[in-house]
Amino acid sequence: MTTTQVRAPVGSVQGDVTRYLCAAAYLDEKFADRVVEEVLADEISAVAPSPDVDLEAVARHCLAAREIRYPRDLKLAGAFGVVALFAPLWLLFVAFLASAVGQADRQRTLGARGRRQPDERALLRVGFQAGWIVLVAFMLVAMFSQLHLNSILSWLFGMYMFGVPAVLASVGAALYASMTMMRYDLATDELLRTSLSREAFACPALPLVPRRDWIKDRLAAIRQAQDGNVTVYSGYTPFMGFANAHSSWRLAVPLLPAERPAGVPRPDAPTPFSVAELVDHVRDRLGAAVERDGAPGTGDAGASGSLLIEDRVFADGATIGDDERFMSIYALAPVMRLSSDAVHEIILNPTGTVRHYLAVHLPLWGGDVVPSVFLHFSTVGDTLHLQCSNHVLGPVVADYHLVDRLRDPLTPERRREVLIEALSRTGTTLFGAPFRALDHARFERRQAKRMEHELAAMKQDPMYDLGARVSIREMALSSTYHNYFQVIDAERITSSVQLHTLAIIRKFLDSRGFDTTDFRSQQQTIVNQGIIQQGGTSIVGNQAVGTGASATQNSAGHSDMAPASSE
């Protein structure tokens, strides 16, 4: 992710990111389709949760958006069919006409600091543009209709009967399609202004969804996932739903008795501890620090309400088919919440494909930026191993923030803008309408066939993958940050959590009588330079060790520094 300037409203209130994703269901048809097809319709797979996102609300809005879109696509498919019946190649003219008319008001402006809305004469310019294009088309058809073509070519090009049927059908279809798109976009704009503004979303009313049993069950699974403590992932990386690792490091600390100066009586043997005790201690101390001083890196006690410290279990979806802890007799999808006893057992036995992490999340900028720190503890013999993986969920796509630009009631300027934008999209939407309408009509049948195949594979394949392959939140990730300070805030939080954690562990080991000399040395290295562990390669500062290793040093505002390779 880069830090290129993006002109878009930024989140500021808790719940903004959920609101943006709900708006995306209506603003981005591909996003809505992916959520329904890859998450909702994948009944057997796990759902990847993300901090501060109401996944159920997003899924419901995606379903509702598709239902609203279906009548529009049926009408556009009808217009498409009329032109295809009279003169198939005139479909290109319809697309050109709609696109050219939509671009008629894209005039140059001297303003460079904001968006200018169309003036009162915009629609007149659009009408004039459409009129002369139709006139030129009619004259060309009348001219070329004198050519002697065989019946097939004459039908394809619409040259029969002096081209009158082709012109009338094409112009009528273009007008009907344009009116359909304009009505649809005006209705969408009204929905966004009245239901998904920050004020209206404070008391949200979830949209109605089709009353089908499998949809009801899947929404329940999504709700369980966002309230759960388990992430069942597919593939190599376990942190599905939390973005890729921003940085990571590992420590190995020998658990040796603390030394004393010469002449001082030798102390008692160190007090042994279990990994579960260390995890509980770190969790409690982090929580106490938040209550006392506010969330790490903020100094604001009010921010502590947004801080989430949780035990999270990560499991490989291809290896849990026979694990009773993750399977339920009441649902197809894996169990997404384990009991405290089950989590305790996983902490004490960190082997295989199921691991425990102590996770710390702090949603910032209305949940648009969420830094997360994952801590894994284990002991092997007389060595304590600590792994820290830092992640930052960046902001969602800037276009989804459009809802914060809208004002209620609808102004004449905004109405003209919506109408002209609808015209500019009519051509491409018209060509895709028949396929979308057919796909929607066959959705239930296709879903039943898909489930038949999935259930058969689940019974026959012992390595059937139950893990989540996609994350709703990560689908919407922007490639750029929207504000410089989003980067600064995220890095400050992750750094503060790491420093607090290291200090807590050091004091814990000291209180138990263990030697922390080596730990202090490694701690100081992390504080001064930072250690990032990637694929078994140790990186200190900007130096990489290992064949083919690469290093990046993360510093505020310089997230795109060039890699340094070590051969």
CSV table of N, CA and C in Angstrom, one decimal, residues 46-197:
chain,number,residue,atom,x,y,z
A,46,ALA,N,-15.5,-21.5,6.1
A,46,ALA,CA,-15.5,-20.6,7.3
A,46,ALA,C,-15.6,-19.2,6.7
A,47,VAL,N,-15.9,-18.3,7.6
A,47,VAL,CA,-15.9,-16.9,7.3
A,47,VAL,C,-14.8,-16.2,8.0
A,48,ALA,N,-14.1,-15.3,7.3
A,48,ALA,CA,-12.9,-14.6,7.9
A,48,ALA,C,-13.4,-13.3,8.5
A,49,PRO,N,-13.4,-13.2,9.9
A,49,PRO,CA,-13.8,-11.9,10.5
A,49,PRO,C,-12.7,-10.9,10.4
A,50,SER,N,-13.1,-9.7,10.7
A,50,SER,CA,-12.2,-8.5,10.7
A,50,SER,C,-12.6,-7.6,11.9
A,51,PRO,N,-11.7,-6.9,12.5
A,51,PRO,CA,-12.1,-6.0,13.6
A,51,PRO,C,-13.0,-4.9,13.2
A,52,ASP,N,-14.0,-4.6,14.0
A,52,ASP,CA,-14.8,-3.4,13.8
A,52,ASP,C,-15.6,-3.4,12.5
A,53,VAL,N,-16.0,-4.6,12.0
A,53,VAL,CA,-16.8,-4.7,10.8
A,53,VAL,C,-18.0,-5.6,11.1
A,54,ASP,N,-19.2,-5.1,10.8
A,54,ASP,CA,-20.4,-5.9,10.9
A,54,ASP,C,-20.6,-6.6,9.6
A,55,LEU,N,-20.1,-7.8,9.6
A,55,LEU,CA,-20.1,-8.6,8.3
A,55,LEU,C,-21.5,-8.9,7.9
A,56,GLU,N,-22.4,-9.2,8.9
A,56,GLU,CA,-23.8,-9.6,8.5
A,56,GLU,C,-24.5,-8.4,7.9
A,57,ALA,N,-24.3,-7.2,8.4
A,57,ALA,CA,-24.9,-6.0,7.7
A,57,ALA,C,-24.4,-5.9,6.3
A,58,VAL,N,-23.1,-6.0,6.1
A,58,VAL,CA,-22.6,-5.9,4.7
A,58,VAL,C,-23.2,-7.0,3.8
A,59,ALA,N,-23.2,-8.2,4.3
A,59,ALA,CA,-23.8,-9.3,3.5
A,59,ALA,C,-25.2,-9.0,3.1
A,60,ARG,N,-26.0,-8.5,4.1
A,60,ARG,CA,-27.4,-8.2,3.8
A,60,ARG,C,-27.6,-7.1,2.8
A,61,HIS,N,-26.8,-6.1,2.9
A,61,HIS,CA,-26.8,-5.0,1.9
A,61,HIS,C,-26.4,-5.5,0.5
A,62,CYS,N,-25.5,-6.4,0.4
A,62,CYS,CA,-25.1,-7.0,-0.9
A,62,CYS,C,-26.2,-7.8,-1.5
A,63,LEU,N,-26.9,-8.6,-0.7
A,63,LEU,CA,-28.0,-9.3,-1.2
A,63,LEU,C,-29.1,-8.4,-1.7
A,64,ALA,N,-29.4,-7.3,-0.9
A,64,ALA,CA,-30.4,-6.4,-1.2
A,64,ALA,C,-30.1,-5.6,-2.5
A,65,ALA,N,-28.8,-5.3,-2.7
A,65,ALA,CA,-28.4,-4.5,-3.9
A,65,ALA,C,-28.6,-5.4,-5.1
A,66,ARG,N,-28.3,-6.7,-5.0
A,66,ARG,CA,-28.5,-7.5,-6.2
A,66,ARG,C,-30.0,-7.7,-6.5
A,67,GLU,N,-30.9,-7.7,-5.5
A,67,GLU,CA,-32.3,-7.8,-5.7
A,67,GLU,C,-32.8,-6.5,-6.4
A,68,ILE,N,-32.3,-5.4,-5.9
A,68,ILE,CA,-32.7,-4.1,-6.5
A,68,ILE,C,-32.2,-4.0,-8.0
A,69,ARG,N,-31.1,-4.6,-8.2
A,69,ARG,CA,-30.5,-4.5,-9.6
A,69,ARG,C,-31.2,-5.4,-10.6
A,70,TYR,N,-31.8,-6.4,-10.1
A,70,TYR,CA,-32.3,-7.4,-11.1
A,70,TYR,C,-33.4,-6.8,-12.0
A,71,PRO,N,-34.4,-6.1,-11.4
A,71,PRO,CA,-35.4,-5.5,-12.4
A,71,PRO,C,-34.8,-4.6,-13.4
A,72,ARG,N,-33.8,-3.8,-13.0
A,72,ARG,CA,-33.1,-2.9,-13.9
A,72,ARG,C,-32.5,-3.7,-15.0
A,73,ASP,N,-31.8,-4.8,-14.7
A,73,ASP,CA,-31.2,-5.7,-15.7
A,73,ASP,C,-32.2,-6.3,-16.6
A,74,LEU,N,-33.3,-6.7,-16.1
A,74,LEU,CA,-34.4,-7.3,-17.0
A,74,LEU,C,-34.8,-6.2,-18.0
A,75,LYS,N,-35.0,-5.0,-17.6
A,75,LYS,CA,-35.4,-4.0,-18.5
A,75,LYS,C,-34.4,-3.7,-19.6
A,76,LEU,N,-33.1,-3.6,-19.1
A,76,LEU,CA,-32.0,-3.4,-20.1
A,76,LEU,C,-31.9,-4.6,-21.0
A,77,ALA,N,-32.1,-5.8,-20.5
A,77,ALA,CA,-32.0,-7.0,-21.4
A,77,ALA,C,-33.1,-6.9,-22.4
A,78,GLY,N,-34.3,-6.4,-22.1
A,78,GLY,CA,-35.3,-6.2,-23.1
A,78,GLY,C,-34.9,-5.3,-24.1
A,79,ALA,N,-34.4,-4.1,-23.8
A,79,ALA,CA,-33.9,-3.2,-24.8
A,79,ALA,C,-32.8,-3.8,-25.6
A,80,PHE,N,-31.9,-4.5,-25.0
A,80,PHE,CA,-30.9,-5.2,-25.8
A,80,PHE,C,-31.5,-6.2,-26.8
A,81,GLY,N,-32.5,-6.9,-26.4
A,81,GLY,CA,-33.1,-7.9,-27.3
A,81,GLY,C,-33.8,-7.2,-28.4
A,82,VAL,N,-34.5,-6.1,-28.2
A,82,VAL,CA,-35.2,-5.4,-29.3
A,82,VAL,C,-34.2,-5.0,-30.4
A,83,VAL,N,-33.1,-4.4,-30.1
A,83,VAL,CA,-32.1,-4.0,-31.1
A,83,VAL,C,-31.5,-5.3,-31.7
A,84,ALA,N,-31.2,-6.3,-30.9
A,84,ALA,CA,-30.6,-7.5,-31.5
A,84,ALA,C,-31.6,-8.2,-32.5
A,85,LEU,N,-32.9,-8.0,-32.3
A,85,LEU,CA,-33.9,-8.6,-33.2
A,85,LEU,C,-33.9,-7.8,-34.5
A,86,PHE,N,-33.9,-6.5,-34.5
A,86,PHE,CA,-34.0,-5.7,-35.7
A,86,PHE,C,-32.7,-5.5,-36.4
A,87,ALA,N,-31.6,-5.3,-35.7
A,87,ALA,CA,-30.3,-5.0,-36.4
A,87,ALA,C,-29.2,-5.2,-35.3
A,88,PRO,N,-28.7,-6.4,-35.2
A,88,PRO,CA,-27.7,-6.7,-34.2
A,88,PRO,C,-26.5,-5.8,-34.1
A,89,LEU,N,-26.0,-5.4,-35.2
A,89,LEU,CA,-24.8,-4.6,-35.2
A,89,LEU,C,-25.1,-3.2,-34.7
A,90,TRP,N,-26.3,-2.8,-34.7
A,90,TRP,CA,-26.7,-1.5,-34.2
A,90,TRP,C,-26.6,-1.4,-32.7
A,91,LEU,N,-26.3,-2.5,-32.0
A,91,LEU,CA,-26.0,-2.4,-30.6
A,91,LEU,C,-24.8,-1.6,-30.3
A,92,LEU,N,-23.9,-1.6,-31.3
A,92,LEU,CA,-22.7,-0.8,-31.1
A,92,LEU,C,-23.0,0.7,-31.2
A,93,PHE,N,-24.0,1.0,-32.0
A,93,PHE,CA,-24.4,2.4,-32.1
A,93,PHE,C,-25.1,2.8,-30.8
A,94,VAL,N,-25.9,2.0,-30.3
A,94,VAL,CA,-26.6,2.3,-29.0
A,94,VAL,C,-25.6,2.6,-27.9
A,95,ALA,N,-24.5,1.7,-27.8
A,95,ALA,CA,-23.5,1.9,-26.8
A,95,ALA,C,-22.8,3.2,-27.0
A,96,PHE,N,-22.4,3.5,-28.3
A,96,PHE,CA,-21.7,4.7,-28.7
A,96,PHE,C,-22.6,6.0,-28.4
A,97,LEU,N,-23.9,5.9,-28.7
A,97,LEU,CA,-24.8,7.0,-28.5
A,97,LEU,C,-24.8,7.3,-27.0
A,98,ALA,N,-25.1,6.3,-26.2
A,98,ALA,CA,-25.2,6.6,-24.7
A,98,ALA,C,-23.9,7.1,-24.1
A,99,SER,N,-22.8,6.5,-24.6
A,99,SER,CA,-21.5,7.0,-24.0
A,99,SER,C,-21.1,8.4,-24.5
A,100,ALA,N,-21.4,8.7,-25.7
A,100,ALA,CA,-21.1,10.1,-26.3
A,100,ALA,C,-22.0,11.1,-25.6
A,101,VAL,N,-23.2,10.8,-25.4
A,101,VAL,CA,-24.1,11.7,-24.7
A,101,VAL,C,-23.7,11.9,-23.3
A,102,GLY,N,-23.3,10.9,-22.6
A,102,GLY,CA,-22.8,11.0,-21.2
A,102,GLY,C,-21.6,11.8,-21.1
A,103,GLN,N,-20.7,11.8,-22.1
A,103,GLN,CA,-19.5,12.6,-22.1
A,103,GLN,C,-19.7,14.1,-22.6
A,104,ALA,N,-20.9,14.4,-23.0
A,104,ALA,CA,-21.1,15.7,-23.6
A,104,ALA,C,-20.8,16.9,-22.6
A,105,ASP,N,-21.1,16.6,-21.4
A,105,ASP,CA,-20.9,17.7,-20.4
A,105,ASP,C,-19.6,17.7,-19.6
A,106,ARG,N,-18.7,16.8,-20.1
A,106,ARG,CA,-17.4,16.7,-19.4
A,106,ARG,C,-16.5,17.9,-19.9
A,107,GLN,N,-16.8,19.1,-19.5
A,107,GLN,CA,-16.1,20.3,-20.0
A,107,GLN,C,-14.9,20.5,-19.1
A,108,ARG,N,-14.0,21.3,-19.6
A,108,ARG,CA,-12.8,21.6,-18.8
A,108,ARG,C,-13.2,22.7,-17.7
A,109,THR,N,-12.5,22.6,-16.7
A,109,THR,CA,-12.7,23.6,-15.6
A,109,THR,C,-11.4,24.0,-15.0
A,110,LEU,N,-11.4,25.3,-14.6
A,110,LEU,CA,-10.2,25.8,-14.0
A,110,LEU,C,-10.0,25.4,-12.5
A,111,GLY,N,-11.1,24.9,-11.9
A,111,GLY,CA,-11.0,24.5,-10.5
A,111,GLY,C,-10.2,23.2,-10.4
A,112,ALA,N,-9.3,23.1,-9.5
A,112,ALA,CA,-8.5,21.9,-9.3
A,112,ALA,C,-8.5,21.4,-7.8
A,113,ARG,N,-9.3,22.0,-7.0
A,113,ARG,CA,-9.4,21.7,-5.6
A,113,ARG,C,-10.7,21.0,-5.2
A,114,GLY,N,-11.6,20.8,-6.1
A,114,GLY,CA,-12.8,20.2,-5.7
A,114,GLY,C,-13.6,19.8,-7.0
A,115,ARG,N,-14.7,19.2,-6.8
A,115,ARG,CA,-15.6,18.7,-7.9
A,115,ARG,C,-16.6,19.8,-8.2
A,116,ARG,N,-16.8,20.1,-9.5
A,116,ARG,CA,-17.8,21.1,-9.9
A,116,ARG,C,-19.0,20.3,-10.4
A,117,GLN,N,-20.2,20.6,-10.0
A,117,GLN,CA,-21.4,19.9,-10.5
A,117,GLN,C,-21.9,20.6,-11.7
A,118,PRO,N,-22.7,19.9,-12.6
A,118,PRO,CA,-23.2,20.4,-13.8
A,118,PRO,C,-24.1,21.7,-13.6
A,119,ASP,N,-24.0,22.6,-14.5
A,119,ASP,CA,-24.8,23.8,-14.4
A,119,ASP,C,-26.2,23.6,-15.0
A,120,GLU,N,-27.0,24.6,-15.1
A,120,GLU,CA,-28.4,24.5,-15.6
A,120,GLU,C,-28.5,24.1,-17.0
A,121,ARG,N,-27.5,24.4,-17.8
A,121,ARG,CA,-27.6,24.1,-19.3
A,121,ARG,C,-27.0,22.7,-19.6
A,122,ALA,N,-26.6,22.0,-18.6
A,122,ALA,CA,-25.9,20.7,-18.9
A,122,ALA,C,-26.8,19.7,-19.7
A,123,LEU,N,-28.1,19.6,-19.2
A,123,LEU,CA,-29.0,18.7,-19.9
A,123,LEU,C,-29.3,19.1,-21.3
A,124,LEU,N,-29.3,20.5,-21.6
A,124,LEU,CA,-29.5,21.0,-22.9
A,124,LEU,C,-28.4,20.5,-23.8
A,125,ARG,N,-27.2,20.6,-23.3
A,125,ARG,CA,-26.0,20.2,-24.1
A,125,ARG,C,-26.1,18.7,-24.4
A,126,VAL,N,-26.6,17.9,-23.4
A,126,VAL,CA,-26.7,16.5,-23.6
A,126,VAL,C,-27.7,16.2,-24.7
A,127,GLY,N,-28.9,16.9,-24.7
A,127,GLY,CA,-29.9,16.7,-25.7
A,127,GLY,C,-29.4,17.1,-27.1
A,128,PHE,N,-28.7,18.2,-27.2
A,128,PHE,CA,-28.2,18.6,-28.5
A,128,PHE,C,-27.2,17.6,-29.0
A,129,GLN,N,-26.3,17.0,-28.1
A,129,GLN,CA,-25.4,16.0,-28.6
A,129,GLN,C,-26.1,14.8,-29.1
A,130,ALA,N,-27.1,14.3,-28.4
A,130,ALA,CA,-27.9,13.2,-28.8
A,130,ALA,C,-28.6,13.4,-30.2
A,131,GLY,N,-29.1,14.6,-30.3
A,131,GLY,CA,-29.9,14.9,-31.5
A,131,GLY,C,-29.0,14.9,-32.8
A,132,TRP,N,-27.8,15.5,-32.7
A,132,TRP,CA,-27.0,15.5,-34.0
A,132,TRP,C,-26.4,14.1,-34.3
A,133,ILE,N,-26.2,13.3,-33.2
A,133,ILE,CA,-25.6,12.0,-33.5
A,133,ILE,C,-26.7,11.1,-34.2
A,134,VAL,N,-28.0,11.2,-33.7
A,134,VAL,CA,-29.0,10.4,-34.3
A,134,VAL,C,-29.3,10.9,-35.8
A,135,LEU,N,-29.2,12.2,-36.0
A,135,LEU,CA,-29.4,12.8,-37.3
A,135,LEU,C,-28.3,12.3,-38.3
A,136,VAL,N,-27.1,12.3,-37.9
A,136,VAL,CA,-26.0,11.8,-38.7
A,136,VAL,C,-26.1,10.3,-39.0
A,137,ALA,N,-26.5,9.6,-37.9
A,137,ALA,CA,-26.7,8.1,-38.1
A,137,ALA,C,-27.8,7.8,-39.1
A,138,PHE,N,-28.9,8.6,-39.1
A,138,PHE,CA,-30.0,8.4,-40.0
A,138,PHE,C,-29.6,8.7,-41.4
A,139,MET,N,-28.9,9.7,-41.6
A,139,MET,CA,-28.4,10.1,-43.0
A,139,MET,C,-27.4,9.0,-43.5
A,140,LEU,N,-26.6,8.5,-42.7
A,140,LEU,CA,-25.6,7.5,-43.2
A,140,LEU,C,-26.4,6.2,-43.5
A,141,VAL,N,-27.4,5.8,-42.8
A,141,VAL,CA,-28.2,4.6,-43.1
A,141,VAL,C,-28.9,4.8,-44.4
A,142,ALA,N,-29.5,6.0,-44.5
A,142,ALA,CA,-30.3,6.2,-45.8
A,142,ALA,C,-29.3,6.1,-47.0
A,143,MET,N,-28.1,6.6,-46.8
A,143,MET,CA,-27.1,6.5,-47.9
A,143,MET,C,-26.7,5.1,-48.2
A,144,PHE,N,-26.4,4.4,-47.2
A,144,PHE,CA,-25.8,3.0,-47.4
A,144,PHE,C,-26.9,2.0,-47.7
A,145,SER,N,-28.2,2.4,-47.4
A,145,SER,CA,-29.3,1.4,-47.7
A,145,SER,C,-29.4,1.2,-49.2
A,146,GLN,N,-28.8,2.1,-50.0
A,146,GLN,CA,-28.9,1.9,-51.5
A,146,GLN,C,-28.0,0.8,-52.0
A,147,LEU,N,-27.1,0.3,-51.1
A,147,LEU,CA,-26.3,-0.8,-51.5
A,147,LEU,C,-27.0,-2.1,-51.5
A,148,HIS,N,-26.7,-3.0,-52.5
A,148,HIS,CA,-27.4,-4.2,-52.6
A,148,HIS,C,-26.6,-5.3,-51.8
A,149,LEU,N,-27.2,-5.6,-50.6
A,149,LEU,CA,-26.6,-6.6,-49.7
A,149,LEU,C,-27.5,-7.8,-49.6
A,150,ASN,N,-27.0,-9.0,-49.4
A,150,ASN,CA,-27.8,-10.2,-49.2
A,150,ASN,C,-28.6,-10.0,-47.9
A,151,SER,N,-29.6,-10.9,-47.7
A,151,SER,CA,-30.6,-10.7,-46.6
A,151,SER,C,-29.9,-10.8,-45.3
A,152,ILE,N,-28.9,-11.6,-45.1
A,152,ILE,CA,-28.3,-11.7,-43.8
A,152,ILE,C,-27.5,-10.4,-43.4
A,153,LEU,N,-26.7,-10.0,-44.4
A,153,LEU,CA,-26.0,-8.7,-44.1
A,153,LEU,C,-26.9,-7.5,-43.9
A,154,SER,N,-27.9,-7.5,-44.8
A,154,SER,CA,-28.9,-6.4,-44.6
A,154,SER,C,-29.6,-6.4,-43.3
A,155,TRP,N,-29.8,-7.6,-42.7
A,155,TRP,CA,-30.4,-7.7,-41.4
A,155,TRP,C,-29.4,-7.3,-40.3
A,156,LEU,N,-28.2,-7.8,-40.4
A,156,LEU,CA,-27.1,-7.4,-39.5
A,156,LEU,C,-26.9,-5.9,-39.4
A,157,PHE,N,-26.8,-5.3,-40.6
A,157,PHE,CA,-26.5,-3.9,-40.6
A,157,PHE,C,-27.7,-3.0,-40.5
A,158,GLY,N,-28.9,-3.6,-40.6
A,158,GLY,CA,-30.2,-2.8,-40.5
A,158,GLY,C,-30.4,-2.0,-41.7
A,159,MET,N,-30.0,-2.5,-42.9
A,159,MET,CA,-30.1,-1.7,-44.1
A,159,MET,C,-31.4,-1.9,-44.8
A,160,TYR,N,-32.3,-2.8,-44.4
A,160,TYR,CA,-33.6,-3.1,-45.1
A,160,TYR,C,-34.5,-1.9,-44.8
A,161,MET,N,-35.5,-1.7,-45.7
A,161,MET,CA,-36.5,-0.7,-45.5
A,161,MET,C,-35.9,0.7,-45.2
A,162,PHE,N,-34.8,1.0,-46.0
A,162,PHE,CA,-34.1,2.3,-45.9
A,162,PHE,C,-33.6,2.5,-44.4
A,163,GLY,N,-33.4,1.4,-43.7
A,163,GLY,CA,-32.8,1.6,-42.3
A,163,GLY,C,-33.7,2.2,-41.3
A,164,VAL,N,-35.0,2.4,-41.7
A,164,VAL,CA,-35.9,3.0,-40.7
A,164,VAL,C,-36.2,2.2,-39.5
A,165,PRO,N,-36.4,0.8,-39.6
A,165,PRO,CA,-36.7,0.0,-38.4
A,165,PRO,C,-35.4,0.0,-37.5
A,166,ALA,N,-34.2,-0.1,-38.1
A,166,ALA,CA,-33.0,-0.2,-37.3
A,166,ALA,C,-32.8,1.1,-36.5
A,167,VAL,N,-33.0,2.3,-37.2
A,167,VAL,CA,-32.8,3.5,-36.5
A,167,VAL,C,-33.8,3.7,-35.4
A,168,LEU,N,-35.1,3.4,-35.7
A,168,LEU,CA,-36.2,3.6,-34.6
A,168,LEU,C,-35.9,2.7,-33.5
A,169,ALA,N,-35.6,1.4,-33.8
A,169,ALA,CA,-35.4,0.5,-32.7
A,169,ALA,C,-34.2,0.9,-31.8
A,170,SER,N,-33.1,1.3,-32.5
A,170,SER,CA,-31.9,1.7,-31.7
A,170,SER,C,-32.1,2.9,-30.9
A,171,VAL,N,-32.7,3.9,-31.5
A,171,VAL,CA,-32.9,5.2,-30.7
A,171,VAL,C,-33.9,4.9,-29.6
A,172,GLY,N,-35.0,4.1,-29.9
A,172,GLY,CA,-35.9,3.8,-28.8
A,172,GLY,C,-35.3,3.0,-27.7
A,173,ALA,N,-34.5,2.1,-28.0
A,173,ALA,CA,-33.8,1.3,-27.0
A,173,ALA,C,-32.8,2.1,-26.2
A,174,ALA,N,-32.1,3.0,-26.9
A,174,ALA,CA,-31.1,3.9,-26.2
A,174,ALA,C,-31.9,4.8,-25.2
A,175,LEU,N,-33.0,5.3,-25.7
A,175,LEU,CA,-33.8,6.2,-24.8
A,175,LEU,C,-34.3,5.5,-23.6
A,176,TYR,N,-34.9,4.3,-23.9
A,176,TYR,CA,-35.4,3.5,-22.8
A,176,TYR,C,-34.4,3.0,-21.8
A,177,ALA,N,-33.2,2.6,-22.3
A,177,ALA,CA,-32.1,2.2,-21.4
A,177,ALA,C,-31.6,3.3,-20.6
A,178,SER,N,-31.5,4.5,-21.2
A,178,SER,CA,-31.0,5.7,-20.5
A,178,SER,C,-32.0,6.1,-19.4
A,179,MET,N,-33.3,6.1,-19.7
A,179,MET,CA,-34.3,6.4,-18.7
A,179,MET,C,-34.2,5.4,-17.5
A,180,THR,N,-34.0,4.1,-17.9
A,180,THR,CA,-33.9,3.1,-16.9
A,180,THR,C,-32.7,3.3,-15.9
A,181,MET,N,-31.6,3.6,-16.5
A,181,MET,CA,-30.4,3.8,-15.7
A,181,MET,C,-30.5,5.1,-14.9
A,182,MET,N,-31.2,6.1,-15.4
A,182,MET,CA,-31.3,7.3,-14.6
A,182,MET,C,-32.2,7.1,-13.4
A,183,ARG,N,-33.3,6.4,-13.7
A,183,ARG,CA,-34.2,6.1,-12.5
A,183,ARG,C,-33.5,5.3,-11.5
A,184,TYR,N,-32.8,4.3,-11.9
A,184,TYR,CA,-32.0,3.4,-11.0
A,184,TYR,C,-31.0,4.2,-10.2
A,185,ASP,N,-30.2,5.0,-10.9
A,185,ASP,CA,-29.2,5.8,-10.1
A,185,ASP,C,-29.8,6.8,-9.2
A,186,LEU,N,-30.9,7.4,-9.6
A,186,LEU,CA,-31.6,8.4,-8.7
A,186,LEU,C,-32.1,7.6,-7.4
A,187,ALA,N,-32.7,6.4,-7.6
A,187,ALA,CA,-33.1,5.6,-6.5
A,187,ALA,C,-32.0,5.2,-5.6
A,188,THR,N,-30.8,4.9,-6.2
A,188,THR,CA,-29.7,4.5,-5.4
A,188,THR,C,-29.1,5.7,-4.6
A,189,ASP,N,-29.1,6.8,-5.3
A,189,ASP,CA,-28.6,8.0,-4.6
A,189,ASP,C,-29.5,8.4,-3.4
A,190,GLU,N,-30.8,8.2,-3.6
A,190,GLU,CA,-31.7,8.5,-2.5
A,190,GLU,C,-31.5,7.5,-1.3
A,191,LEU,N,-31.3,6.2,-1.7
A,191,LEU,CA,-31.1,5.2,-0.6
A,191,LEU,C,-29.8,5.5,0.2
A,192,LEU,N,-28.7,5.9,-0.5
A,192,LEU,CA,-27.5,6.3,0.1
A,192,LEU,C,-27.7,7.5,1.1
A,193,ARG,N,-28.4,8.5,0.6
A,193,ARG,CA,-28.6,9.7,1.4
A,193,ARG,C,-29.4,9.5,2.6
A,194,THR,N,-30.5,8.7,2.5
A,194,THR,CA,-31.4,8.5,3.5
A,194,THR,C,-31.1,7.4,4.5
A,195,SER,N,-30.4,6.4,4.0
A,195,SER,CA,-30.1,5.2,4.9
A,195,SER,C,-28.7,5.0,5.3
A,196,LEU,N,-27.7,5.5,4.5
A,196,LEU,CA,-26.3,5.2,4.8
A,196,LEU,C,-25.5,6.5,5.1
A,197,SER,N,-26.2,7.6,5.4
A,197,SER,CA,-25.5,8.7,5.9
A,197,SER,C,-25.1,8.4,7.3
